[in-house]
Every structure is written in structure tokens, then in C-alpha cells.
Amino acid sequence: MNEFELIRQYFARPATDAVLGVGDDAALLRPTPGCELHVAVDMLVEGRHFFADVDPADLGHKTLAVNLSDMAAMGAVPRWALLSLALPRADAGWVSRLASGLFALAGRHGVTLVGGDTTRGPLTLSLTILGEAPAGTALRRDGAREGDDIWVSGELGLAALALAHRLGTLDEELPDEVRGLAEARMDRPEPRVALGVALRGLVHSAIDVSDGLLADLSHIAAASGVAGEVWLDALPSHPWLEARRAWCAALLAAGGDDYELCFTAPRSAREAVLQAGARAGCRVSRIGMIHAGQGVELLDAHGTPCYLGRSGFDHFDTP
């Protein structure tokens, strides 16, 4: 199977949401009048972002999910994607499962694959996503204000727990049910697109939690010229982790791969934020506050800073 046969068989689909999709030198797209175009790209590299024995259907799902999470963090509706693949070999069965995972998630979110590229090389997947939102409604990192509440969606720490279990760095055994949930969160994250749209006009800033809550919240603080404090006891997670909060503080606050939304909003918006979460079918939790200064601190129940040794994942740390 050559490059073009692979594309035609597994990735060429009718361009129902584009003027022209896969199969030409460029796609032709027609954004909605009055909307701004949102564009993001993410790369997943074997051995750095996923294990070599990953289920290719899970990998297809995650490749799109991490980009959908970027759209969610901007309050954008995702519309189109371009996928570039470097494959060690053209394994038809493996590629078929990858495509099935990707297109299943794309179908749920109305995303059309409109192009990309393939080549031979170390297993690497790079997906560019394009979405849109009405002009002036984007959720950005640079709008946090003193006095804002800090919120997070969903639960934290399960994906990091699965990774720690896989690497053999946990001090105790995981119950089968917890391990299964944790592995699902690591392999098949659910992007909070509906919540991002529901938060338009309510929040001052937002970001998705990919590298770790503290690391990603630090980007909001730096872009906005403010400081943040996060309360360890307020971080939402699975009951197994909540019962071991002190032991698993680093997993909750700095573990990464959660793909939840972290956002700041004025105190006056508390009820509206809770209602937005309910409409999106997503738990939202108030976990801290923004104040004057620089940086982000994690505080225990006594208001004492917790020093974890790291704030999140570093792509250029030792592999």
C-alpha cells in the first residue's frame, strides 16, 4: 500500500462541511460569516506522548481529543481538521483502527477531516484543527483579574495515576475499577467543548489542563499579570484519590493529561458558572482565587504552601 492508497482507503471521506476536502492540493473552507477562525496544532510522538503498545483506536481518539480540548479552551466550535502521519510502515490493520477511533470522535463533534500528509518515519501524529466562534467571544489566557475565582472542570489526577501505575512508581496497588477508569482517562480523554461554548461571556480567562493544573494556570497568571492560589483540598478527583489527597497532591495538581478546562471568573458569576456546567453535563469546581502578584501557589488546608518539586510536564525534560 502506497501513501495515496492509504489516504484514499482510510482517510478520504465526503467533505460534508467543506467546499473541497481530501484529495487536492488544498482544502476549500467556508467559515460562518461573523465568526473568527481558531486554529491549533498538536503533535503526539511515540515514547514521549504514548506507549508503543497503545491501542491504535485509542490513539486516533486522543490525537483528535487533545486538539478539541484546545478549541474548548477558546470557547470555539470545532469544524475542520488536517492530519499528518509519520508511520514506520503502512500496516493496514493498524491504520484502519487508528482511523476508526479518530472518525468516531470527529463524528460526535461535527469535525470534517479535510487534508493532511503521510510519510515514513518514527511514529508521529500531528493534527491541526480549525474552529470558529462569534467575533469577540474567544476565551483567552490574558483576561484574569484580581478577585476572580479559579475553577476547573471534571476530575483531576486519574490520567497521571494511570501513567504512574504503568511506570511502576506507585507505592500501593490500584483496585481494578480505579485502574480501568484511570487508563480510560489517559487513553481516551473527553474534551469539554460544550462547556467551553457555555462559558462564553461568563469567564475572564481559560486554558485546558494538558501539562498539569499548576503549570497551565501559570500561563494564565503570566499572560494576565496576576498571581493565583489553588486550594489542595478543593481539587476534584475520584474518591480513591481524594481519600489519599496528601499522598497524591502531585498527581492532582501537576500530573497532566487531564484535558479539563481551568478558567477564572468574577465572584458575581458563580451561579451562572454552575448553571453552565449543568447545561454542558460537566462538573465544575471552584478551586482558588486570583490576586495581585506573580506565579501560582498550591496551599494546604492551613494556608501553607505545598512544594511539589514540579508544576507539570516539561517536553524537554529527560524522557
Short mmCIF file of N, CA and C in Angstrom, two decimals, residues 9 19 52 88 135 144 173 192 200 202 213 234 237 240 257 267 271 278 289 301 303 309:
data_model
loop_
_atom_site.label_atom_id
_atom_site.label_comp_id
_atom_site.label_asym_id
_atom_site.label_seq_id
_atom_site.Cartn_x
_atom_site.Cartn_y
_atom_site.Cartn_z
N GLN A 9 -8.09 5.04 1.13
CA GLN A 9 -8.84 3.97 1.77
C GLN A 9 -9.28 4.32 3.19
N VAL A 19 -16.13 22.99 1.16
CA VAL A 19 -16.32 23.10 -0.27
C VAL A 19 -15.53 22.02 -1.00
N ALA A 52 4.30 2.43 23.02
CA ALA A 52 4.34 1.76 21.72
C ALA A 52 3.20 0.76 21.55
N PRO A 88 6.10 4.04 10.69
CA PRO A 88 7.25 3.16 10.39
C PRO A 88 6.99 2.26 9.20
N ALA A 135 -17.22 36.66 16.54
CA ALA A 135 -16.14 37.62 16.74
C ALA A 135 -16.23 38.26 18.13
N ALA A 144 -7.53 37.29 33.10
CA ALA A 144 -7.78 37.08 34.53
C ALA A 144 -7.59 38.38 35.30
N GLU A 173 -1.13 -0.87 45.44
CA GLU A 173 -1.86 -1.45 44.32
C GLU A 173 -3.13 -0.67 44.04
N ARG A 192 -13.85 19.12 26.63
CA ARG A 192 -15.00 19.83 27.20
C ARG A 192 -15.51 20.92 26.26
N ARG A 200 -18.79 31.15 27.29
CA ARG A 200 -18.62 32.42 26.59
C ARG A 200 -19.39 33.52 27.31
N LEU A 202 -19.05 34.62 30.24
CA LEU A 202 -19.09 34.49 31.70
C LEU A 202 -17.73 34.60 32.34
N LEU A 213 -2.21 21.11 36.15
CA LEU A 213 -3.00 22.27 36.57
C LEU A 213 -2.14 23.47 36.91
N ALA A 234 -9.60 21.49 47.66
CA ALA A 234 -10.73 21.75 46.76
C ALA A 234 -10.60 21.05 45.42
N SER A 237 -11.54 15.06 42.32
CA SER A 237 -10.99 13.85 41.73
C SER A 237 -11.86 12.66 42.09
N TRP A 240 -11.10 7.54 45.31
CA TRP A 240 -9.89 6.81 45.72
C TRP A 240 -8.72 7.77 45.88
N ASP A 257 -2.28 15.64 31.49
CA ASP A 257 -3.08 14.76 30.65
C ASP A 257 -4.55 14.69 31.08
N ARG A 267 -16.62 36.77 40.99
CA ARG A 267 -17.46 36.15 42.02
C ARG A 267 -18.94 36.26 41.68
N GLU A 271 -23.02 31.50 40.28
CA GLU A 271 -24.22 30.72 39.97
C GLU A 271 -24.31 30.46 38.47
N ALA A 278 -23.85 22.66 34.38
CA ALA A 278 -25.01 21.76 34.34
C ALA A 278 -25.53 21.60 32.91
N MET A 289 -8.28 31.34 43.93
CA MET A 289 -8.60 32.73 43.58
C MET A 289 -7.39 33.42 42.99
N ALA A 301 -4.77 22.92 53.73
CA ALA A 301 -5.94 23.36 54.49
C ALA A 301 -5.62 24.47 55.47
N GLY A 303 -3.45 26.90 54.77
CA GLY A 303 -2.93 28.03 54.01
C GLY A 303 -1.43 28.00 53.83
N GLY A 309 7.90 20.09 43.90
CA GLY A 309 9.11 19.81 43.13
C GLY A 309 8.94 20.04 41.64
#
